[in-house]
Short mmCIF file of C-alpha atoms in Angstrom, two decimals:
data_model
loop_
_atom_site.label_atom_id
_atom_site.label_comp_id
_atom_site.label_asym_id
_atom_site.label_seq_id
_atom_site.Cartn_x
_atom_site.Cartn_y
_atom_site.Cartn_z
CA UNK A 1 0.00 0.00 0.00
CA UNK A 2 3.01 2.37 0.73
CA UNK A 3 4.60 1.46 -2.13
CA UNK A 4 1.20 2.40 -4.29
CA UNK A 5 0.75 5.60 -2.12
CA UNK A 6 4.38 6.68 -3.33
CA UNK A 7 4.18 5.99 -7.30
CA UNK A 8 0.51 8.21 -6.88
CA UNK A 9 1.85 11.80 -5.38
CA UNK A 10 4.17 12.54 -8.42
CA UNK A 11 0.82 12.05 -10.37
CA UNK A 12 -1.44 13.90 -8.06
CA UNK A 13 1.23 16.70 -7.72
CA UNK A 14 1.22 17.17 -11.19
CA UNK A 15 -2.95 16.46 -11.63
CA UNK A 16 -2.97 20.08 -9.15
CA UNK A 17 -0.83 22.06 -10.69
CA UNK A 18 -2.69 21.22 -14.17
CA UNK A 19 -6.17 21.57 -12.36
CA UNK A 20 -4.69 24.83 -10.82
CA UNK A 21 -3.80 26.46 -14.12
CA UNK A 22 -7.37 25.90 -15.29
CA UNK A 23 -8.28 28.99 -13.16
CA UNK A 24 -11.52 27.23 -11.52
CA UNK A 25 -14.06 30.00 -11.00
CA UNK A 26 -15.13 29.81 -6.82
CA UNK A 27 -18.93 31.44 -8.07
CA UNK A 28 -19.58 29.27 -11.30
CA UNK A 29 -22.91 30.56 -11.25
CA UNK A 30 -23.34 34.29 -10.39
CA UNK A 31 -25.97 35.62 -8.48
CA UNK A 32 -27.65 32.26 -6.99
CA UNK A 33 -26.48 31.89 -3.01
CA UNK A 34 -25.93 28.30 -1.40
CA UNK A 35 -25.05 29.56 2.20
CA UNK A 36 -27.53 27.86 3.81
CA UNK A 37 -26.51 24.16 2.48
CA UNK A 38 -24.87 23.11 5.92
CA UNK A 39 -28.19 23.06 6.59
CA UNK A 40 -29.02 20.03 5.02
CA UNK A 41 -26.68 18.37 7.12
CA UNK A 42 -29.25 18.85 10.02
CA UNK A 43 -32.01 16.92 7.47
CA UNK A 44 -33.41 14.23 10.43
CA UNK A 45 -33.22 11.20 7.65
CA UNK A 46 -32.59 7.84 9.34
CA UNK A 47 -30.65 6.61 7.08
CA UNK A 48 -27.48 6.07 8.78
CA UNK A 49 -29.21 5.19 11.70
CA UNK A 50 -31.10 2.56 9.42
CA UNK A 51 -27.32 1.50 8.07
CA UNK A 52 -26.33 0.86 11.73
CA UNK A 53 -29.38 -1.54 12.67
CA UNK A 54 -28.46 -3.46 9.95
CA UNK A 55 -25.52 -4.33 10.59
CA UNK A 56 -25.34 -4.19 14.15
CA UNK A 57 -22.62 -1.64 14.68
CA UNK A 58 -20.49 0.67 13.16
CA UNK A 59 -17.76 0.05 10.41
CA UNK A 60 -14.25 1.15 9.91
CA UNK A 61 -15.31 3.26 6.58
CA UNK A 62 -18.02 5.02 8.14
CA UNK A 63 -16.31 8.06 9.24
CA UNK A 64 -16.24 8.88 5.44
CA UNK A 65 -19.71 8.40 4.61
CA UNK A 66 -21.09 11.77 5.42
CA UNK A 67 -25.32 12.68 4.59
CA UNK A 68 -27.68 14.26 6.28
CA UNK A 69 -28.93 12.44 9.56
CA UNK A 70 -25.59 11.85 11.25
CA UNK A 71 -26.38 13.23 14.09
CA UNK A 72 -30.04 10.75 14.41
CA UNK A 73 -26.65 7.63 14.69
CA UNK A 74 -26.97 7.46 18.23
CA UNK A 75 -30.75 7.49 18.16
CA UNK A 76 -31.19 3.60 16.42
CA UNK A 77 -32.56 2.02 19.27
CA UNK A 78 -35.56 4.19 18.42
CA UNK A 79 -36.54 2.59 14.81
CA UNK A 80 -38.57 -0.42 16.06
CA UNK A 81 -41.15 2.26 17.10
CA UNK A 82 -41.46 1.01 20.69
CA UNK A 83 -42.55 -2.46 19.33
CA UNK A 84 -40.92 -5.42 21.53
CA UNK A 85 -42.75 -8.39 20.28
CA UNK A 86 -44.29 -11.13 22.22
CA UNK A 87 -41.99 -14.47 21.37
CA UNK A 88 -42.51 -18.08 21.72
CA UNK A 89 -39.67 -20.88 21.66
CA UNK A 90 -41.82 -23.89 19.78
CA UNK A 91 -39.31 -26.41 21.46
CA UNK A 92 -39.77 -25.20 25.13
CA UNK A 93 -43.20 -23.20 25.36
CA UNK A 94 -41.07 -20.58 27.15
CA UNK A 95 -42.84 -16.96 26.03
CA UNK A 96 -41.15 -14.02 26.05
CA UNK A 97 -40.20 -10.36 24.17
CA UNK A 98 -37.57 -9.66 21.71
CA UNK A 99 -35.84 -6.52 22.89
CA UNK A 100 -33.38 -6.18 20.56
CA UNK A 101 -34.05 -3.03 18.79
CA UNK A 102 -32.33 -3.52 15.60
CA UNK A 103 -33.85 -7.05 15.03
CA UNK A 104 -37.19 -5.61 15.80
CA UNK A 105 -36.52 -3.46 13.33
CA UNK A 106 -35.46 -6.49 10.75
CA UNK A 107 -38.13 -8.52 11.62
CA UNK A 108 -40.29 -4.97 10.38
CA UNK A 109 -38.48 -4.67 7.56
CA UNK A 110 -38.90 -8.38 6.13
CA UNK A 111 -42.15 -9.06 7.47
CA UNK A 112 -45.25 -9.19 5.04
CA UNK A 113 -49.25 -9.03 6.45
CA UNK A 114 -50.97 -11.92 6.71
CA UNK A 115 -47.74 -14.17 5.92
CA UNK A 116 -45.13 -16.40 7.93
CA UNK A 117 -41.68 -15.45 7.15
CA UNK A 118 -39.26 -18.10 7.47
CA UNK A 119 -36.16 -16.53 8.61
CA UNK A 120 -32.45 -18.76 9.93
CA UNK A 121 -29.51 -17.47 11.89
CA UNK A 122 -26.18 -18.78 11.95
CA UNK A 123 -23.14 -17.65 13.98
CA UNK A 124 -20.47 -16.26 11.13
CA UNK A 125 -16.73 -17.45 11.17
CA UNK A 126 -14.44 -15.47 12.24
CA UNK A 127 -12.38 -13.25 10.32
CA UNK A 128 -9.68 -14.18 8.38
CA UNK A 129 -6.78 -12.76 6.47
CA UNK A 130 -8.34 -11.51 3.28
CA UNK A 131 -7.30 -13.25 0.46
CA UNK A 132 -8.42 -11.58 -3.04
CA UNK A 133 -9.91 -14.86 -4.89
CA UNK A 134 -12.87 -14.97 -7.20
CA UNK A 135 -15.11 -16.39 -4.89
CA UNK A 136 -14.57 -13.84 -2.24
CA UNK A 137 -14.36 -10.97 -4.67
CA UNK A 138 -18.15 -12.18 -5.67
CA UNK A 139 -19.55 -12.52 -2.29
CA UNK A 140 -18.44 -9.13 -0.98
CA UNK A 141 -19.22 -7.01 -4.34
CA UNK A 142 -23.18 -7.10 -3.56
CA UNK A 143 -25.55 -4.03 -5.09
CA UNK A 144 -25.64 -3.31 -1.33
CA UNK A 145 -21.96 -3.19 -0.15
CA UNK A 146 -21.02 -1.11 -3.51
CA UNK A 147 -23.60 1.65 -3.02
CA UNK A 148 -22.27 2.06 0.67
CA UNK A 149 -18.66 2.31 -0.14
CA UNK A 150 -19.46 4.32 -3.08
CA UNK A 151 -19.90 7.23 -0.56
CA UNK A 152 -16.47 6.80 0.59
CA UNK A 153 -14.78 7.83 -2.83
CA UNK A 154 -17.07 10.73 -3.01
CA UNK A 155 -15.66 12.30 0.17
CA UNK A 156 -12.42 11.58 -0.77
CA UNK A 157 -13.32 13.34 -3.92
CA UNK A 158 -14.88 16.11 -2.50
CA UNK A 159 -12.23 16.79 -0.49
CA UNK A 160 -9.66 16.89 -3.25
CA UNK A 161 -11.41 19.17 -5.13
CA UNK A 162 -12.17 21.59 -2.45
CA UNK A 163 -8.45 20.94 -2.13
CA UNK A 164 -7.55 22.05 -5.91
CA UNK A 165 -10.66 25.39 -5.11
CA UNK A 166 -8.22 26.49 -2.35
CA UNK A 167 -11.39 26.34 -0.26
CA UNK A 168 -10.68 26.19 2.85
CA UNK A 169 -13.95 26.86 4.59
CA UNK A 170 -15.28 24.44 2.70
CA UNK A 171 -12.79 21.84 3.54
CA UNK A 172 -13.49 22.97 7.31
CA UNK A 173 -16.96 21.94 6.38
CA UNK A 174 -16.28 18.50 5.59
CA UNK A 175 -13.45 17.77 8.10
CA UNK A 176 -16.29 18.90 10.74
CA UNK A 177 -18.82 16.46 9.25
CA UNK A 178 -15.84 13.95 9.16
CA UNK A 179 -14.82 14.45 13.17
CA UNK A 180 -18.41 14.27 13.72
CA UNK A 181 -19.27 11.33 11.97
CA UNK A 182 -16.06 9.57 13.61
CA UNK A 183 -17.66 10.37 17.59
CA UNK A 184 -20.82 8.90 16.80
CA UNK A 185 -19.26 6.00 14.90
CA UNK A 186 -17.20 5.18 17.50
CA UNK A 187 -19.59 5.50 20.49
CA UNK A 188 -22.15 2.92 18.63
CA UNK A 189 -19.33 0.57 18.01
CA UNK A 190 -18.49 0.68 21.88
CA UNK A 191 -22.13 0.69 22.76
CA UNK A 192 -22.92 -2.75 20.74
CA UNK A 193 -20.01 -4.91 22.45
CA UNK A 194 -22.06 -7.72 23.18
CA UNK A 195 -22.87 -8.38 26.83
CA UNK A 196 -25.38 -10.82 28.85
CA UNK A 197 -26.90 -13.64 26.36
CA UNK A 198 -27.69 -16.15 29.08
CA UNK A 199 -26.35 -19.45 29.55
CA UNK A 200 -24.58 -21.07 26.96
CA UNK A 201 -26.27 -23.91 25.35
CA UNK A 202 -24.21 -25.22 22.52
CA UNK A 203 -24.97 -27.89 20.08
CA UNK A 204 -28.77 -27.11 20.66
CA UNK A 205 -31.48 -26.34 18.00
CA UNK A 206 -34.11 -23.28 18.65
CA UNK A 207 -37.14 -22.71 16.71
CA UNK A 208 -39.07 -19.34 17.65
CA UNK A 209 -42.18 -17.68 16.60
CA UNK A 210 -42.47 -13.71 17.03
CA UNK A 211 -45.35 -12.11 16.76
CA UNK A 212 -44.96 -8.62 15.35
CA UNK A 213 -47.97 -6.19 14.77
CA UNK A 214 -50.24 -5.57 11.50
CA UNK A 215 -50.19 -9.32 11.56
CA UNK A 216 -46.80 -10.52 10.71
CA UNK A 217 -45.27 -13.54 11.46
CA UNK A 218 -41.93 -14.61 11.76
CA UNK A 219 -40.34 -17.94 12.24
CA UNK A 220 -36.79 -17.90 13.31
CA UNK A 221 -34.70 -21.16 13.33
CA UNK A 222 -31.11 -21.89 14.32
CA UNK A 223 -28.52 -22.50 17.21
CA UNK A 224 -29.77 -21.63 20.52
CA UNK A 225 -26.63 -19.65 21.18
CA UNK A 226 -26.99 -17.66 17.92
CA UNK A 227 -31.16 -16.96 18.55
CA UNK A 228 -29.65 -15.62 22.12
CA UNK A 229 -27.13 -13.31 20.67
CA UNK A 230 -29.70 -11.54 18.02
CA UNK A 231 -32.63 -11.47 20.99
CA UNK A 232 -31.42 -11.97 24.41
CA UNK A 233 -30.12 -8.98 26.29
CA UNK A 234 -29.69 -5.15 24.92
CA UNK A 235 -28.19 -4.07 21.42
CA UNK A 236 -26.36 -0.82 22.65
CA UNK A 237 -26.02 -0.60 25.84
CA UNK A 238 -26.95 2.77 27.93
CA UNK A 239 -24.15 5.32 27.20
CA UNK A 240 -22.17 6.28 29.96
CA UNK A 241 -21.13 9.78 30.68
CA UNK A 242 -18.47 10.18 28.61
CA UNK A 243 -20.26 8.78 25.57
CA UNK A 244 -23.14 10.95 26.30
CA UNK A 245 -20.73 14.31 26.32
CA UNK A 246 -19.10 12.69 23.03
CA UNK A 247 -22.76 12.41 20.87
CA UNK A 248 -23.60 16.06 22.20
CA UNK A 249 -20.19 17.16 21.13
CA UNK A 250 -20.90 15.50 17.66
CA UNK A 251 -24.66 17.23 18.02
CA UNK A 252 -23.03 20.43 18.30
CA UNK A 253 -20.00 20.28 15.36
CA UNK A 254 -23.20 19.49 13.47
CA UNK A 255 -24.79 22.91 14.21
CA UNK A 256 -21.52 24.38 14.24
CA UNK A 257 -20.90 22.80 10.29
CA UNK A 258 -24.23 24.75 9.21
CA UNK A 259 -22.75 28.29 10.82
CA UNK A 260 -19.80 27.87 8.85
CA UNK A 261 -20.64 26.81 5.52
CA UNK A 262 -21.79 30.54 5.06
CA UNK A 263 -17.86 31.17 4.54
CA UNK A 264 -17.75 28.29 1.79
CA UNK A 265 -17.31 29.92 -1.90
CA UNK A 266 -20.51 28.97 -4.02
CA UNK A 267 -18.49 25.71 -5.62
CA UNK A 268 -17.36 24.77 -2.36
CA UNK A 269 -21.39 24.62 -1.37
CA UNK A 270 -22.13 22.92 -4.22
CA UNK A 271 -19.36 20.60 -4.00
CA UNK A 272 -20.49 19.92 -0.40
CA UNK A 273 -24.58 19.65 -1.15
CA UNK A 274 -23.96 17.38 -4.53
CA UNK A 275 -21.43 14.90 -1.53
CA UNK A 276 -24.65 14.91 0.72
CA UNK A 277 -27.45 14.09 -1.69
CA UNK A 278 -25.46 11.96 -3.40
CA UNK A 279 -24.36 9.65 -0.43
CA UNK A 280 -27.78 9.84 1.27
CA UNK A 281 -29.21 8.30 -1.88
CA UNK A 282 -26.66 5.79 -2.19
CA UNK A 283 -27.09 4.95 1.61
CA UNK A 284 -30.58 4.68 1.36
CA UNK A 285 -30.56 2.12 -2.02
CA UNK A 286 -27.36 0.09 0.36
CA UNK A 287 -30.75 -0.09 3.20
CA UNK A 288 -33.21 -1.29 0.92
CA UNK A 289 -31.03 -3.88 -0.90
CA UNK A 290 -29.39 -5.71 2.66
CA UNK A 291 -31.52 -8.43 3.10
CA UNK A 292 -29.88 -9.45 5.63
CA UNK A 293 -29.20 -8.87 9.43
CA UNK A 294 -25.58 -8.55 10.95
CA UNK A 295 -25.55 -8.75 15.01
CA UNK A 296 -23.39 -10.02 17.28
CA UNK A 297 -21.31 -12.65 14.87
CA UNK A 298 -24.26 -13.64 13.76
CA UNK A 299 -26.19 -13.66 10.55
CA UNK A 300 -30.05 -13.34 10.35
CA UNK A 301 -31.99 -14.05 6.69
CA UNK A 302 -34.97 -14.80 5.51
CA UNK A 303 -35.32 -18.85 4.72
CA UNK A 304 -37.37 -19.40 1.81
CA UNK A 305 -40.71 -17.88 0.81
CA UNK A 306 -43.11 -16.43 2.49
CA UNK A 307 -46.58 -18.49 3.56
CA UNK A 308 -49.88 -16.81 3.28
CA UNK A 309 -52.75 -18.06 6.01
CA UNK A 310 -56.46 -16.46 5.77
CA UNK A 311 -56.39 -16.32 9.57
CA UNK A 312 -53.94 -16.19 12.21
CA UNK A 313 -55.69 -19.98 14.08
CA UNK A 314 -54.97 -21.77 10.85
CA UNK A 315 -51.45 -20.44 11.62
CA UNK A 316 -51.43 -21.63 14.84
CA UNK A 317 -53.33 -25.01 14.25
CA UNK A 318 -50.49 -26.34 11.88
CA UNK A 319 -47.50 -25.02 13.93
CA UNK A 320 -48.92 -26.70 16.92
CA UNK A 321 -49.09 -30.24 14.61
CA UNK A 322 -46.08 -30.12 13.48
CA UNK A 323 -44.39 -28.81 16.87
CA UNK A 324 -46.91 -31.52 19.00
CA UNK A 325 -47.39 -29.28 21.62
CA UNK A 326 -49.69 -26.26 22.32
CA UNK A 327 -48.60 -25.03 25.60
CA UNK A 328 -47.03 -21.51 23.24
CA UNK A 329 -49.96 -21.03 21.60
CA UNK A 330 -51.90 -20.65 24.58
CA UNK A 331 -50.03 -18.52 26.26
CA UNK A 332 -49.57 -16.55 23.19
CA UNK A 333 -53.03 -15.97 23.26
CA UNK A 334 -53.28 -18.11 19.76
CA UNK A 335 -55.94 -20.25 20.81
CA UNK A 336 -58.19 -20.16 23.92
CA UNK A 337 -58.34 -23.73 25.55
CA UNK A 338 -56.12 -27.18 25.02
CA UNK A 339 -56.21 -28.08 21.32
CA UNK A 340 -56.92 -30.98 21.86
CA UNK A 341 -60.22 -30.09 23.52
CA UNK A 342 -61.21 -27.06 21.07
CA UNK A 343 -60.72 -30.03 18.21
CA UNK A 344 -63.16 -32.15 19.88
CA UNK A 345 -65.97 -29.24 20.22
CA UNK A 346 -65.39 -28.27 16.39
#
């Protein structure tokens, strides 16, 4: 990599001085003002916040993916809307609530009305030594994982060329967004260490069904251990003080960003609001295309397709034959009396 980064600055030396003698006009378009675009910055899109469910927790690129809503990061635990859905393990009758914001949040996103999702989890391997082979080249180059690195090359971009403009404000701009970006990044990441999951039980199968609202139904299979570390316990864990001063400290570069972006020159603001749109919509296509969850080494997807009922008892009434009990569904709520019996009256 040093060796790369040494053959490039002859070539980027001699890229400025060429861009230099252009004689780049700072007010490309007279008359029209942009002083207000640090403004958009304080948009309160949940988009990185969305990003961060996801997967869990923050990566190490994600101090250079700046858009508007950085500073709505530490406020992920709030996209499940409250919900903490009522949960019942098939294999124990044990009923209980998923608390796990961000795979509230999944379950949300995947679930369909009326229909049982399927969903698995499997604990991932740990990481290796990256090794630039076909296969691996194929798996990591999804639409998703391209439109959220894209982001990355745009701020290095954008900084360049604010770089070649002599702009400084407007590099102050994004070296603000970039500090504050970094705080918030780095508090989630601490925040999502994992922490209690229980008693280990390895080698053992679960099978849960969650019941989220607006009728949708999820059925989540795997290793006890893995169900544990995607349910059991908290996501981010309360900040302490010091992580608490951090995110208002990020808050406030935020605010301070939009005060100084007045000093930008009108292609340093449009350098700067072209970076934000840009990246938001290339966050927000990375959201929608991740089909999958990331949490805690673990890897939640759906399993199949999804299975429409006409009513939630017909639901219930072939879960229970294939699980031969119905001690869940009754405490659940599913059904009213022993199945058994309520067969007999019908």
């Amino acid at each position: 990599m040093l060796k790369v980064l040494k053959m490039l600055i002859p070539y980027l030396g001699k890229l400025h001085h060429r861009l230099q003698a252009m004689h780049w006009s700072k007010t490309p378009i007279p008359g029209v003002s942009l002083d207000a675009t640090g403004l958009i910055a304080l948009a309160d899109l949940k988009t990185i916040a969305k990003h961060t469910a996801l997967n869990g927790t923050s990566g190490i690129l994600d101090f250079l993916v700046l858009c508007p809503g950085i500073h709505t990061q530490p406020n992920a635990t709030e996209l499940n809307g409250g919900e903490l859905p009522p949960t019942a393990a098939l294999t124990s009758g044990h009923v209980f609530r998923v608390e796990n914001q961000a795979t509230v949040f999944y379950l949300q996103k995947m679930g369909i009305p009326g229909h049982l999702v399927t969903m698995s989890v499997e604990g991932l391997p740990e990481p290796k030594r990256w090794k630039p082979d076909l296969k691996t080249i194929k798996s990591t180059l999804t639409p998703s994982f391209v439109c959220y690195t894209t982001p990355v090359s745009l701020t290095l971009l954008a900084l360049m060329l604010v770089g070649f403009l002599n702009d400084w404000w407007a590099l102050a701009v994004l070296l603000i967004l970039i500090l504050a970006r970094t705080l918030n990044a780095i508090i989630v990441r601490r925040r999502s260490a994992p922490g209690w999951k229980g008693v280990k039980e390895p080698g053992v199968k679960g099978d849960l069904l969650i019941l989220l609202s607006q009728d949708r139904w999820v059925r989540l299979q795997g290793p006890v251990e893995a169900l544990k570390a995607v349910t059991a316990g908290q996501w981010l864990r309360d900040a302490t003080f010091l992580e608490s001063s951090l995110t208002a400290v990020a808050l406030l570069l935020i605010y301070i960003n939009a005060a100084v972006t007045t000093n930008a020159s009108q292609a340093g603001n449009m350098i700067i609001l072209a970076l934000l749109l840009l990246s938001v919509g290339l966050v927000a296509m990375s959201n929608q295309w991740q089909n999958s969850l990331y949490m805690h080494g673990c890897k939640v997807q759906v399993d199949g397709e999804p299975k429409q009922y006409a009513r939630r008892l017909d639901l219930a009434d072939e879960l229970i034959s294939s699980t031969g009990r119905d001690d869940w569904a009754i405490r659940l709520g599913l059904i009213n009396e022993k199945a058994e019996v309520r067969r007999v009256l019908l």
